[in-house]
Structure formats: structure tokens, C-alpha cells
């Protein structure tokens, strides 16, 4: 039985951890959120993985049908060593956890053990000797440039009816594709973060890092139409200063953006199924195809390392190879 078939309630696992261990988890959670400034979603992911690890250490069921072995011997977090880390990962592999998920969880474990060592909870840092499983890096699905135009043109036709919701949806689609920003960054935008004269938007990215991202005239027109003709219809006296508003006048939520993007893309025949991250992938790919250098695209997307941005070069190369195969007389 794979992990996908049998889920373990890690909230219950956390509640069963010994009190000193629970205190360490709570301290780590505060460290991630307050000191490192990570998003609530990222903090939740890190803490969930740590709870799984510490639950395994204390003999609690944490993954599928795999049995945990109590290695704590009453020592709490101090009992965490390289053997326990490897046993935890082995149990997950036996439960059918994917290589990508295991790579993420091993990274979360290493981050925790490094922090625990600095705080004096561990005499040494066992995570520094943990070999991480390599994750499979799939080429992201992206739109062709003509497909992106089709999606945005279809959205623009709906906005032409001047319905407030259609104006908002068109503005968010144009802005996502024009800037390549993340969904959380889009939903976090306030009106003052958008400079329509200079056609730039200031976003707060991962780790609280601020960056300025330009956008083109189509996105500018869509945002202006939304602010002037659509937003006033949805705004309430209690509405926040956010750029995008929901039907009740509150700040727009990431889940709603994902739904809108999915529906807009699916409405165009022949376009690959994707959500907001697919538009981000597409924006990056089209920038590189248009001649942008990797460093510039890295800055625009807010990637911490160039290696992440280089993923998009693989997409571009695959497209060039496909064109070569079709067009070159000696390609076969």
C-alpha cells in the first residue's frame, strides 16, 4: 500500500510527542516564521516533515504501513542520529513515497538538525552526513507563445463586457504571464505596489525578499481597466488595499487564482492543462526564447540560485531540437 492510499494524521502524531519534544518543535516553528520570515505554507511543510521524523524516532506511526522503531530511549530530540535519519527515509521508501518527496523531506531534516545543533539540542549535526536522494526534475509543461496569446485573448473578450469579475480575472492572467510572479506574490500585492507609469510591480518574495518586476502594455491596460471599472464594484468599506479583491471585497486567495487560471487555460482547445505555475514556467521560457539572459530571468523570477532558472533552458533546448528535427534536411 502506497503512502497515497494510506495517509497518516501528523496532527495526531504531533499531539502524542513527549512534551519536551513538542516544545522543541514549537520553537523551531517560531524560528522559521519569525526569524527566517518563511511563508506560512513553507513553515507548515517544514514542520510537518520534522513531526514525521520525530514521531518515527519515538515509535509513532508516521508513514503508510511502515512501523516506527522507538530509538529515543527517553532522550528526546538528543537521540536523533544518522541511523535514525536513514531508517526514517528507508521507511518512507518502503511506503512508496516518491523520490522527489523524499528529497524534499531529507532537505527538511537537514535544516532541522542544523538548527537543533546550533541551539544545543544535538551534540553533533547528523544531517550534515545524510546523503540526499536525487529528485527527478521533470521538464515543466509550458504554453507555446501562440497558445499564451490565445488564452489571454479569450480572457480579454470576456473583460470587454466590463463585468467586474471578468475584468479582475483578465488582469490577474495578464499580470501573471507578463511578470512570472508566484501566486502568493500576486495575492499579496497592494494597489500601491503597482506603478502603472513605469510599468513595474514591487513584490515580496520568499524569505521576505523584495524585488521589482516590469510588465508590458497589455498587462498595464488590463490592470488599469480593473482598477478603474472593476475593483470599485467589488470593494467594500472594510476592503483591504489589495490589488485583487474577491466577490465579497476581501483579499483574493491563491486557491481562487489557481481555479481561474485552470479554467482559462482549459477553455482553449489543444492547450496543456496547467495552473498559475505553468504560466510562470511559460513566461520564463518565452523570455529565454526571446533572448533574455539567465541572470536577468533569475532576478525577475526571484530564484535564489541560478540552477533553478537553468531548468527553463532545458525546455528551450527541447523546442529547438523539435524544430531542428522537423526543418533540417539532415536531421535524420
JSON list of N, CA, C and O in Angstrom, two decimals, residues 256-314:
[
{"chain": "A", "resi": 256, "resn": "UNK", "atom": "N", "xyz": [-8.28, 30.62, -5.35]},
{"chain": "A", "resi": 256, "resn": "UNK", "atom": "CA", "xyz": [-9.15, 31.20, -6.38]},
{"chain": "A", "resi": 256, "resn": "UNK", "atom": "C", "xyz": [-8.35, 31.51, -7.65]},
{"chain": "A", "resi": 256, "resn": "UNK", "atom": "O", "xyz": [-8.85, 31.34, -8.76]},
{"chain": "A", "resi": 257, "resn": "UNK", "atom": "N", "xyz": [-7.13, 31.97, -7.49]},
{"chain": "A", "resi": 257, "resn": "UNK", "atom": "CA", "xyz": [-6.28, 32.24, -8.65]},
{"chain": "A", "resi": 257, "resn": "UNK", "atom": "C", "xyz": [-6.02, 30.95, -9.42]},
{"chain": "A", "resi": 257, "resn": "UNK", "atom": "O", "xyz": [-6.11, 30.91, -10.65]},
{"chain": "A", "resi": 258, "resn": "UNK", "atom": "N", "xyz": [-5.74, 29.87, -8.70]},
{"chain": "A", "resi": 258, "resn": "UNK", "atom": "CA", "xyz": [-5.48, 28.58, -9.35]},
{"chain": "A", "resi": 258, "resn": "UNK", "atom": "C", "xyz": [-6.70, 28.12, -10.14]},
{"chain": "A", "resi": 258, "resn": "UNK", "atom": "O", "xyz": [-6.57, 27.61, -11.26]},
{"chain": "A", "resi": 259, "resn": "UNK", "atom": "N", "xyz": [-7.87, 28.29, -9.56]},
{"chain": "A", "resi": 259, "resn": "UNK", "atom": "CA", "xyz": [-9.09, 27.88, -10.25]},
{"chain": "A", "resi": 259, "resn": "UNK", "atom": "C", "xyz": [-9.29, 28.70, -11.52]},
{"chain": "A", "resi": 259, "resn": "UNK", "atom": "O", "xyz": [-9.61, 28.14, -12.59]},
{"chain": "A", "resi": 260, "resn": "UNK", "atom": "N", "xyz": [-9.08, 29.99, -11.44]},
{"chain": "A", "resi": 260, "resn": "UNK", "atom": "CA", "xyz": [-9.29, 30.87, -12.59]},
{"chain": "A", "resi": 260, "resn": "UNK", "atom": "C", "xyz": [-8.32, 30.55, -13.72]},
{"chain": "A", "resi": 260, "resn": "UNK", "atom": "O", "xyz": [-8.69, 30.47, -14.89]},
{"chain": "A", "resi": 261, "resn": "UNK", "atom": "N", "xyz": [-7.05, 30.37, -13.38]},
{"chain": "A", "resi": 261, "resn": "UNK", "atom": "CA", "xyz": [-6.05, 30.05, -14.40]},
{"chain": "A", "resi": 261, "resn": "UNK", "atom": "C", "xyz": [-6.37, 28.70, -15.04]},
{"chain": "A", "resi": 261, "resn": "UNK", "atom": "O", "xyz": [-6.32, 28.56, -16.27]},
{"chain": "A", "resi": 262, "resn": "UNK", "atom": "N", "xyz": [-6.70, 27.72, -14.22]},
{"chain": "A", "resi": 262, "resn": "UNK", "atom": "CA", "xyz": [-7.01, 26.39, -14.75]},
{"chain": "A", "resi": 262, "resn": "UNK", "atom": "C", "xyz": [-8.18, 26.46, -15.72]},
{"chain": "A", "resi": 262, "resn": "UNK", "atom": "O", "xyz": [-8.13, 25.87, -16.81]},
{"chain": "A", "resi": 263, "resn": "UNK", "atom": "N", "xyz": [-9.22, 27.18, -15.36]},
{"chain": "A", "resi": 263, "resn": "UNK", "atom": "CA", "xyz": [-10.39, 27.28, -16.22]},
{"chain": "A", "resi": 263, "resn": "UNK", "atom": "C", "xyz": [-10.08, 28.05, -17.51]},
{"chain": "A", "resi": 263, "resn": "UNK", "atom": "O", "xyz": [-10.55, 27.68, -18.59]},
{"chain": "A", "resi": 264, "resn": "UNK", "atom": "N", "xyz": [-9.28, 29.12, -17.40]},
{"chain": "A", "resi": 264, "resn": "UNK", "atom": "CA", "xyz": [-8.95, 29.92, -18.58]},
{"chain": "A", "resi": 264, "resn": "UNK", "atom": "C", "xyz": [-8.12, 29.13, -19.57]},
{"chain": "A", "resi": 264, "resn": "UNK", "atom": "O", "xyz": [-8.34, 29.19, -20.79]},
{"chain": "A", "resi": 265, "resn": "UNK", "atom": "N", "xyz": [-7.17, 28.36, -19.07]},
{"chain": "A", "resi": 265, "resn": "UNK", "atom": "CA", "xyz": [-6.31, 27.57, -19.94]},
{"chain": "A", "resi": 265, "resn": "UNK", "atom": "C", "xyz": [-7.09, 26.43, -20.57]},
{"chain": "A", "resi": 265, "resn": "UNK", "atom": "O", "xyz": [-6.97, 26.14, -21.77]},
{"chain": "A", "resi": 266, "resn": "UNK", "atom": "N", "xyz": [-7.93, 25.76, -19.78]},
{"chain": "A", "resi": 266, "resn": "UNK", "atom": "CA", "xyz": [-8.71, 24.63, -20.28]},
{"chain": "A", "resi": 266, "resn": "UNK", "atom": "C", "xyz": [-9.74, 25.05, -21.31]},
{"chain": "A", "resi": 266, "resn": "UNK", "atom": "O", "xyz": [-10.21, 24.22, -22.10]},
{"chain": "A", "resi": 267, "resn": "UNK", "atom": "N", "xyz": [-10.11, 26.32, -21.33]},
{"chain": "A", "resi": 267, "resn": "UNK", "atom": "CA", "xyz": [-11.13, 26.80, -22.28]},
{"chain": "A", "resi": 267, "resn": "UNK", "atom": "C", "xyz": [-10.60, 26.89, -23.70]},
{"chain": "A", "resi": 267, "resn": "UNK", "atom": "O", "xyz": [-11.38, 27.01, -24.65]},
{"chain": "A", "resi": 268, "resn": "UNK", "atom": "N", "xyz": [-9.28, 26.81, -23.86]},
{"chain": "A", "resi": 268, "resn": "UNK", "atom": "CA", "xyz": [-8.67, 26.91, -25.19]},
{"chain": "A", "resi": 268, "resn": "UNK", "atom": "C", "xyz": [-8.28, 25.50, -25.67]},
{"chain": "A", "resi": 268, "resn": "UNK", "atom": "O", "xyz": [-7.45, 24.85, -25.03]},
{"chain": "A", "resi": 269, "resn": "UNK", "atom": "N", "xyz": [-8.84, 25.00, -26.75]},
{"chain": "A", "resi": 269, "resn": "UNK", "atom": "CA", "xyz": [-8.56, 23.65, -27.23]},
{"chain": "A", "resi": 269, "resn": "UNK", "atom": "C", "xyz": [-7.08, 23.45, -27.56]},
{"chain": "A", "resi": 269, "resn": "UNK", "atom": "O", "xyz": [-6.42, 24.35, -28.10]},
{"chain": "A", "resi": 270, "resn": "UNK", "atom": "N", "xyz": [-6.57, 22.27, -27.18]},
{"chain": "A", "resi": 270, "resn": "UNK", "atom": "CA", "xyz": [-5.21, 21.91, -27.54]},
{"chain": "A", "resi": 270, "resn": "UNK", "atom": "C", "xyz": [-4.13, 22.45, -26.63]},
{"chain": "A", "resi": 270, "resn": "UNK", "atom": "O", "xyz": [-2.94, 22.19, -26.83]},
{"chain": "A", "resi": 271, "resn": "UNK", "atom": "N", "xyz": [-4.51, 23.20, -25.60]},
{"chain": "A", "resi": 271, "resn": "UNK", "atom": "CA", "xyz": [-3.54, 23.78, -24.68]},
{"chain": "A", "resi": 271, "resn": "UNK", "atom": "C", "xyz": [-3.31, 22.82, -23.52]},
{"chain": "A", "resi": 271, "resn": "UNK", "atom": "O", "xyz": [-4.27, 22.26, -22.98]},
{"chain": "A", "resi": 272, "resn": "UNK", "atom": "N", "xyz": [-2.06, 22.58, -23.11]},
{"chain": "A", "resi": 272, "resn": "UNK", "atom": "CA", "xyz": [-1.80, 21.66, -22.00]},
{"chain": "A", "resi": 272, "resn": "UNK", "atom": "C", "xyz": [-2.44, 22.13, -20.70]},
{"chain": "A", "resi": 272, "resn": "UNK", "atom": "O", "xyz": [-2.53, 23.34, -20.45]},
{"chain": "A", "resi": 273, "resn": "UNK", "atom": "N", "xyz": [-2.89, 21.18, -19.90]},
{"chain": "A", "resi": 273, "resn": "UNK", "atom": "CA", "xyz": [-3.51, 21.51, -18.61]},
{"chain": "A", "resi": 273, "resn": "UNK", "atom": "C", "xyz": [-2.45, 22.08, -17.68]},
{"chain": "A", "resi": 273, "resn": "UNK", "atom": "O", "xyz": [-1.38, 21.50, -17.51]},
{"chain": "A", "resi": 274, "resn": "UNK", "atom": "N", "xyz": [-2.74, 23.21, -17.08]},
{"chain": "A", "resi": 274, "resn": "UNK", "atom": "CA", "xyz": [-1.78, 23.82, -16.16]},
{"chain": "A", "resi": 274, "resn": "UNK", "atom": "C", "xyz": [-2.46, 24.84, -15.27]},
{"chain": "A", "resi": 274, "resn": "UNK", "atom": "O", "xyz": [-3.60, 25.27, -15.53]},
{"chain": "A", "resi": 275, "resn": "UNK", "atom": "N", "xyz": [-1.78, 25.23, -14.23]},
{"chain": "A", "resi": 275, "resn": "UNK", "atom": "CA", "xyz": [-2.25, 26.26, -13.32]},
{"chain": "A", "resi": 275, "resn": "UNK", "atom": "C", "xyz": [-1.33, 27.47, -13.37]},
{"chain": "A", "resi": 275, "resn": "UNK", "atom": "O", "xyz": [-0.57, 27.65, -14.33]},
{"chain": "A", "resi": 276, "resn": "UNK", "atom": "N", "xyz": [-1.34, 28.31, -12.34]},
{"chain": "A", "resi": 276, "resn": "UNK", "atom": "CA", "xyz": [-0.53, 29.53, -12.32]},
{"chain": "A", "resi": 276, "resn": "UNK", "atom": "C", "xyz": [0.96, 29.26, -12.49]},
{"chain": "A", "resi": 276, "resn": "UNK", "atom": "O", "xyz": [1.67, 30.04, -13.13]},
{"chain": "A", "resi": 277, "resn": "UNK", "atom": "N", "xyz": [1.45, 28.14, -11.92]},
{"chain": "A", "resi": 277, "resn": "UNK", "atom": "CA", "xyz": [2.88, 27.87, -12.04]},
{"chain": "A", "resi": 277, "resn": "UNK", "atom": "C", "xyz": [3.25, 27.58, -13.48]},
{"chain": "A", "resi": 277, "resn": "UNK", "atom": "O", "xyz": [4.37, 27.83, -13.92]},
{"chain": "A", "resi": 278, "resn": "UNK", "atom": "N", "xyz": [2.29, 27.05, -14.24]},
{"chain": "A", "resi": 278, "resn": "UNK", "atom": "CA", "xyz": [2.52, 26.82, -15.66]},
{"chain": "A", "resi": 278, "resn": "UNK", "atom": "C", "xyz": [2.70, 28.13, -16.41]},
{"chain": "A", "resi": 278, "resn": "UNK", "atom": "O", "xyz": [3.52, 28.22, -17.33]},
{"chain": "A", "resi": 279, "resn": "UNK", "atom": "N", "xyz": [1.95, 29.17, -16.01]},
{"chain": "A", "resi": 279, "resn": "UNK", "atom": "CA", "xyz": [2.14, 30.49, -16.63]},
{"chain": "A", "resi": 279, "resn": "UNK", "atom": "C", "xyz": [3.50, 31.06, -16.26]},
{"chain": "A", "resi": 279, "resn": "UNK", "atom": "O", "xyz": [4.15, 31.72, -17.07]},
{"chain": "A", "resi": 280, "resn": "UNK", "atom": "N", "xyz": [3.94, 30.80, -15.03]},
{"chain": "A", "resi": 280, "resn": "UNK", "atom": "CA", "xyz": [5.27, 31.24, -14.60]},
{"chain": "A", "resi": 280, "resn": "UNK", "atom": "C", "xyz": [6.35, 30.54, -15.43]},
{"chain": "A", "resi": 280, "resn": "UNK", "atom": "O", "xyz": [7.30, 31.17, -15.90]},
{"chain": "A", "resi": 281, "resn": "UNK", "atom": "N", "xyz": [6.19, 29.22, -15.61]},
{"chain": "A", "resi": 281, "resn": "UNK", "atom": "CA", "xyz": [7.12, 28.47, -16.46]},
{"chain": "A", "resi": 281, "resn": "UNK", "atom": "C", "xyz": [7.12, 29.04, -17.88]},
{"chain": "A", "resi": 281, "resn": "UNK", "atom": "O", "xyz": [8.17, 29.20, -18.51]},
{"chain": "A", "resi": 282, "resn": "UNK", "atom": "N", "xyz": [5.92, 29.31, -18.38]},
{"chain": "A", "resi": 282, "resn": "UNK", "atom": "CA", "xyz": [5.80, 29.80, -19.76]},
{"chain": "A", "resi": 282, "resn": "UNK", "atom": "C", "xyz": [6.46, 31.16, -19.91]},
{"chain": "A", "resi": 282, "resn": "UNK", "atom": "O", "xyz": [7.17, 31.41, -20.90]},
{"chain": "A", "resi": 283, "resn": "UNK", "atom": "N", "xyz": [6.25, 32.05, -18.95]},
{"chain": "A", "resi": 283, "resn": "UNK", "atom": "CA", "xyz": [6.86, 33.38, -19.00]},
{"chain": "A", "resi": 283, "resn": "UNK", "atom": "C", "xyz": [8.38, 33.27, -19.04]},
{"chain": "A", "resi": 283, "resn": "UNK", "atom": "O", "xyz": [9.05, 33.95, -19.84]},
{"chain": "A", "resi": 284, "resn": "UNK", "atom": "N", "xyz": [8.94, 32.40, -18.18]},
{"chain": "A", "resi": 284, "resn": "UNK", "atom": "CA", "xyz": [10.39, 32.23, -18.14]},
{"chain": "A", "resi": 284, "resn": "UNK", "atom": "C", "xyz": [10.92, 31.68, -19.46]},
{"chain": "A", "resi": 284, "resn": "UNK", "atom": "O", "xyz": [11.94, 32.15, -20.00]},
{"chain": "A", "resi": 285, "resn": "UNK", "atom": "N", "xyz": [10.23, 30.68, -19.98]},
{"chain": "A", "resi": 285, "resn": "UNK", "atom": "CA", "xyz": [10.66, 30.06, -21.24]},
{"chain": "A", "resi": 285, "resn": "UNK", "atom": "C", "xyz": [10.61, 31.05, -22.40]},
{"chain": "A", "resi": 285, "resn": "UNK", "atom": "O", "xyz": [11.55, 31.13, -23.21]},
{"chain": "A", "resi": 286, "resn": "UNK", "atom": "N", "xyz": [9.54, 31.83, -22.47]},
{"chain": "A", "resi": 286, "resn": "UNK", "atom": "CA", "xyz": [9.40, 32.78, -23.57]},
{"chain": "A", "resi": 286, "resn": "UNK", "atom": "C", "xyz": [10.40, 33.92, -23.47]},
{"chain": "A", "resi": 286, "resn": "UNK", "atom": "O", "xyz": [10.87, 34.44, -24.49]},
{"chain": "A", "resi": 287, "resn": "UNK", "atom": "N", "xyz": [10.76, 34.30, -22.24]},
{"chain": "A", "resi": 287, "resn": "UNK", "atom": "CA", "xyz": [11.81, 35.31, -22.07]},
{"chain": "A", "resi": 287, "resn": "UNK", "atom": "C", "xyz": [13.14, 34.79, -22.62]},
{"chain": "A", "resi": 287, "resn": "UNK", "atom": "O", "xyz": [13.86, 35.51, -23.34]},
{"chain": "A", "resi": 288, "resn": "UNK", "atom": "N", "xyz": [13.48, 33.54, -22.30]},
{"chain": "A", "resi": 288, "resn": "UNK", "atom": "CA", "xyz": [14.73, 32.96, -22.78]},
{"chain": "A", "resi": 288, "resn": "UNK", "atom": "C", "xyz": [14.71, 32.79, -24.30]},
{"chain": "A", "resi": 288, "resn": "UNK", "atom": "O", "xyz": [15.70, 33.03, -24.99]},
{"chain": "A", "resi": 289, "resn": "UNK", "atom": "N", "xyz": [13.55, 32.36, -24.82]},
{"chain": "A", "resi": 289, "resn": "UNK", "atom": "CA", "xyz": [13.43, 32.21, -26.27]},
{"chain": "A", "resi": 289, "resn": "UNK", "atom": "C", "xyz": [13.56, 33.56, -26.97]},
{"chain": "A", "resi": 289, "resn": "UNK", "atom": "O", "xyz": [14.02, 33.63, -28.11]},
{"chain": "A", "resi": 290, "resn": "UNK", "atom": "N", "xyz": [13.17, 34.62, -26.28]},
{"chain": "A", "resi": 290, "resn": "UNK", "atom": "CA", "xyz": [13.27, 35.95, -26.87]},
{"chain": "A", "resi": 290, "resn": "UNK", "atom": "C", "xyz": [14.63, 36.59, -26.73]},
{"chain": "A", "resi": 290, "resn": "UNK", "atom": "O", "xyz": [14.83, 37.72, -27.18]},
{"chain": "A", "resi": 291, "resn": "UNK", "atom": "N", "xyz": [15.57, 35.90, -26.07]},
{"chain": "A", "resi": 291, "resn": "UNK", "atom": "CA", "xyz": [16.93, 36.40, -25.98]},
{"chain": "A", "resi": 291, "resn": "UNK", "atom": "C", "xyz": [17.36, 36.91, -24.62]},
{"chain": "A", "resi": 291, "resn": "UNK", "atom": "O", "xyz": [18.48, 37.40, -24.46]},
{"chain": "A", "resi": 292, "resn": "UNK", "atom": "N", "xyz": [16.50, 36.81, -23.61]},
{"chain": "A", "resi": 292, "resn": "UNK", "atom": "CA", "xyz": [16.87, 37.26, -22.27]},
{"chain": "A", "resi": 292, "resn": "UNK", "atom": "C", "xyz": [17.97, 36.36, -21.70]},
{"chain": "A", "resi": 292, "resn": "UNK", "atom": "O", "xyz": [17.97, 35.15, -21.96]},
{"chain": "A", "resi": 293, "resn": "UNK", "atom": "N", "xyz": [18.89, 36.94, -20.93]},
{"chain": "A", "resi": 293, "resn": "UNK", "atom": "CA", "xyz": [19.96, 36.13, -20.34]},
{"chain": "A", "resi": 293, "resn": "UNK", "atom": "C", "xyz": [19.47, 35.52, -19.03]},
{"chain": "A", "resi": 293, "resn": "UNK", "atom": "O", "xyz": [18.52, 36.00, -18.39]},
{"chain": "A", "resi": 294, "resn": "UNK", "atom": "N", "xyz": [20.14, 34.45, -18.61]},
{"chain": "A", "resi": 294, "resn": "UNK", "atom": "CA", "xyz": [19.72, 33.70, -17.44]},
{"chain": "A", "resi": 294, "resn": "UNK", "atom": "C", "xyz": [19.70, 34.54, -16.17]},
{"chain": "A", "resi": 294, "resn": "UNK", "atom": "O", "xyz": [18.80, 34.43, -15.35]},
{"chain": "A", "resi": 295, "resn": "UNK", "atom": "N", "xyz": [20.71, 35.39, -15.99]},
{"chain": "A", "resi": 295, "resn": "UNK", "atom": "CA", "xyz": [20.80, 36.20, -14.79]},
{"chain": "A", "resi": 295, "resn": "UNK", "atom": "C", "xyz": [19.60, 37.14, -14.67]},
{"chain": "A", "resi": 295, "resn": "UNK", "atom": "O", "xyz": [19.04, 37.33, -13.58]},
{"chain": "A", "resi": 296, "resn": "UNK", "atom": "N", "xyz": [19.19, 37.71, -15.78]},
{"chain": "A", "resi": 296, "resn": "UNK", "atom": "CA", "xyz": [18.04, 38.61, -15.76]},
{"chain": "A", "resi": 296, "resn": "UNK", "atom": "C", "xyz": [16.76, 37.86, -15.42]},
{"chain": "A", "resi": 296, "resn": "UNK", "atom": "O", "xyz": [15.93, 38.33, -14.63]},
{"chain": "A", "resi": 297, "resn": "UNK", "atom": "N", "xyz": [16.59, 36.68, -16.01]},
{"chain": "A", "resi": 297, "resn": "UNK", "atom": "CA", "xyz": [15.41, 35.88, -15.73]},
{"chain": "A", "resi": 297, "resn": "UNK", "atom": "C", "xyz": [15.42, 35.42, -14.27]},
{"chain": "A", "resi": 297, "resn": "UNK", "atom": "O", "xyz": [14.37, 35.39, -13.61]},
{"chain": "A", "resi": 298, "resn": "UNK", "atom": "N", "xyz": [16.58, 35.08, -13.76]},
{"chain": "A", "resi": 298, "resn": "UNK", "atom": "CA", "xyz": [16.70, 34.71, -12.35]},
{"chain": "A", "resi": 298, "resn": "UNK", "atom": "C", "xyz": [16.22, 35.85, -11.45]},
{"chain": "A", "resi": 298, "resn": "UNK", "atom": "O", "xyz": [15.47, 35.64, -10.49]},
{"chain": "A", "resi": 299, "resn": "UNK", "atom": "N", "xyz": [16.63, 37.06, -11.76]},
{"chain": "A", "resi": 299, "resn": "UNK", "atom": "CA", "xyz": [16.24, 38.23, -10.97]},
{"chain": "A", "resi": 299, "resn": "UNK", "atom": "C", "xyz": [14.73, 38.47, -11.07]},
{"chain": "A", "resi": 299, "resn": "UNK", "atom": "O", "xyz": [14.06, 38.74, -10.07]},
{"chain": "A", "resi": 300, "resn": "UNK", "atom": "N", "xyz": [14.19, 38.34, -12.27]},
{"chain": "A", "resi": 300, "resn": "UNK", "atom": "CA", "xyz": [12.75, 38.58, -12.46]},
{"chain": "A", "resi": 300, "resn": "UNK", "atom": "C", "xyz": [11.90, 37.56, -11.70]},
{"chain": "A", "resi": 300, "resn": "UNK", "atom": "O", "xyz": [10.88, 37.91, -11.11]},
{"chain": "A", "resi": 301, "resn": "UNK", "atom": "N", "xyz": [12.33, 36.31, -11.72]},
{"chain": "A", "resi": 301, "resn": "UNK", "atom": "CA", "xyz": [11.55, 35.25, -11.08]},
{"chain": "A", "resi": 301, "resn": "UNK", "atom": "C", "xyz": [11.78, 35.16, -9.58]},
{"chain": "A", "resi": 301, "resn": "UNK", "atom": "O", "xyz": [11.01, 34.53, -8.86]},
{"chain": "A", "resi": 302, "resn": "UNK", "atom": "N", "xyz": [12.85, 35.77, -9.10]},
{"chain": "A", "resi": 302, "resn": "UNK", "atom": "CA", "xyz": [13.15, 35.72, -7.67]},
{"chain": "A", "resi": 302, "resn": "UNK", "atom": "C", "xyz": [13.73, 34.40, -7.23]},
{"chain": "A", "resi": 302, "resn": "UNK", "atom": "O", "xyz": [13.55, 33.97, -6.09]},
{"chain": "A", "resi": 303, "resn": "UNK", "atom": "N", "xyz": [14.47, 33.72, -8.13]},
{"chain": "A", "resi": 303, "resn": "UNK", "atom": "CA", "xyz": [15.12, 32.47, -7.78]},
{"chain": "A", "resi": 303, "resn": "UNK", "atom": "C", "xyz": [16.36, 32.74, -6.94]},
{"chain": "A", "resi": 303, "resn": "UNK", "atom": "O", "xyz": [17.13, 33.65, -7.23]},
{"chain": "A", "resi": 304, "resn": "UNK", "atom": "N", "xyz": [16.56, 31.91, -5.90]},
{"chain": "A", "resi": 304, "resn": "UNK", "atom": "CA", "xyz": [17.71, 32.10, -5.04]},
{"chain": "A", "resi": 304, "resn": "UNK", "atom": "C", "xyz": [19.00, 31.68, -5.75]},
{"chain": "A", "resi": 304, "resn": "UNK", "atom": "O", "xyz": [20.06, 32.26, -5.51]},
{"chain": "A", "resi": 305, "resn": "UNK", "atom": "N", "xyz": [18.91, 30.67, -6.60]},
{"chain": "A", "resi": 305, "resn": "UNK", "atom": "CA", "xyz": [20.11, 30.19, -7.30]},
{"chain": "A", "resi": 305, "resn": "UNK", "atom": "C", "xyz": [19.86, 30.15, -8.80]},
{"chain": "A", "resi": 305, "resn": "UNK", "atom": "O", "xyz": [18.72, 29.96, -9.25]},
{"chain": "A", "resi": 306, "resn": "UNK", "atom": "N", "xyz": [20.93, 30.25, -9.54]},
{"chain": "A", "resi": 306, "resn": "UNK", "atom": "CA", "xyz": [20.83, 30.20, -11.00]},
{"chain": "A", "resi": 306, "resn": "UNK", "atom": "C", "xyz": [20.45, 28.81, -11.48]},
{"chain": "A", "resi": 306, "resn": "UNK", "atom": "O", "xyz": [19.85, 28.64, -12.54]},
{"chain": "A", "resi": 307, "resn": "UNK", "atom": "N", "xyz": [20.79, 27.79, -10.67]},
{"chain": "A", "resi": 307, "resn": "UNK", "atom": "CA", "xyz": [20.49, 26.41, -11.06]},
{"chain": "A", "resi": 307, "resn": "UNK", "atom": "C", "xyz": [18.99, 26.21, -11.26]},
{"chain": "A", "resi": 307, "resn": "UNK", "atom": "O", "xyz": [18.57, 25.45, -12.15]},
{"chain": "A", "resi": 308, "resn": "UNK", "atom": "N", "xyz": [18.16, 26.87, -10.45]},
{"chain": "A", "resi": 308, "resn": "UNK", "atom": "CA", "xyz": [16.72, 26.75, -10.60]},
{"chain": "A", "resi": 308, "resn": "UNK", "atom": "C", "xyz": [16.27, 27.34, -11.93]},
{"chain": "A", "resi": 308, "resn": "UNK", "atom": "O", "xyz": [15.44, 26.76, -12.64]},
{"chain": "A", "resi": 309, "resn": "UNK", "atom": "N", "xyz": [16.83, 28.48, -12.28]},
{"chain": "A", "resi": 309, "resn": "UNK", "atom": "CA", "xyz": [16.46, 29.15, -13.53]},
{"chain": "A", "resi": 309, "resn": "UNK", "atom": "C", "xyz": [16.91, 28.33, -14.74]},
{"chain": "A", "resi": 309, "resn": "UNK", "atom": "O", "xyz": [16.24, 28.33, -15.78]},
{"chain": "A", "resi": 310, "resn": "UNK", "atom": "N", "xyz": [18.02, 27.63, -14.59]},
{"chain": "A", "resi": 310, "resn": "UNK", "atom": "CA", "xyz": [18.56, 26.86, -15.72]},
{"chain": "A", "resi": 310, "resn": "UNK", "atom": "C", "xyz": [17.63, 25.74, -16.16]},
{"chain": "A", "resi": 310, "resn": "UNK", "atom": "O", "xyz": [17.75, 25.24, -17.27]},
{"chain": "A", "resi": 311, "resn": "UNK", "atom": "N", "xyz": [16.68, 25.37, -15.30]},
{"chain": "A", "resi": 311, "resn": "UNK", "atom": "CA", "xyz": [15.70, 24.35, -15.68]},
{"chain": "A", "resi": 311, "resn": "UNK", "atom": "C", "xyz": [14.98, 24.75, -16.96]},
{"chain": "A", "resi": 311, "resn": "UNK", "atom": "O", "xyz": [14.68, 23.92, -17.81]},
{"chain": "A", "resi": 312, "resn": "UNK", "atom": "N", "xyz": [14.73, 26.05, -17.12]},
{"chain": "A", "resi": 312, "resn": "UNK", "atom": "CA", "xyz": [13.97, 26.52, -18.27]},
{"chain": "A", "resi": 312, "resn": "UNK", "atom": "C", "xyz": [14.78, 26.45, -19.57]},
{"chain": "A", "resi": 312, "resn": "UNK", "atom": "O", "xyz": [14.20, 26.40, -20.64]},
{"chain": "A", "resi": 313, "resn": "UNK", "atom": "N", "xyz": [16.10, 26.41, -19.46]},
{"chain": "A", "resi": 313, "resn": "UNK", "atom": "CA", "xyz": [16.91, 26.27, -20.67]},
{"chain": "A", "resi": 313, "resn": "UNK", "atom": "C", "xyz": [16.68, 24.90, -21.29]},
{"chain": "A", "resi": 313, "resn": "UNK", "atom": "O", "xyz": [16.77, 24.75, -22.50]},
{"chain": "A", "resi": 314, "resn": "UNK", "atom": "N", "xyz": [16.39, 23.90, -20.46]},
{"chain": "A", "resi": 314, "resn": "UNK", "atom": "CA", "xyz": [16.12, 22.55, -20.99]},
{"chain": "A", "resi": 314, "resn": "UNK", "atom": "C", "xyz": [14.86, 22.57, -21.85]},
{"chain": "A", "resi": 314, "resn": "UNK", "atom": "O", "xyz": [14.79, 21.91, -22.88]}
]
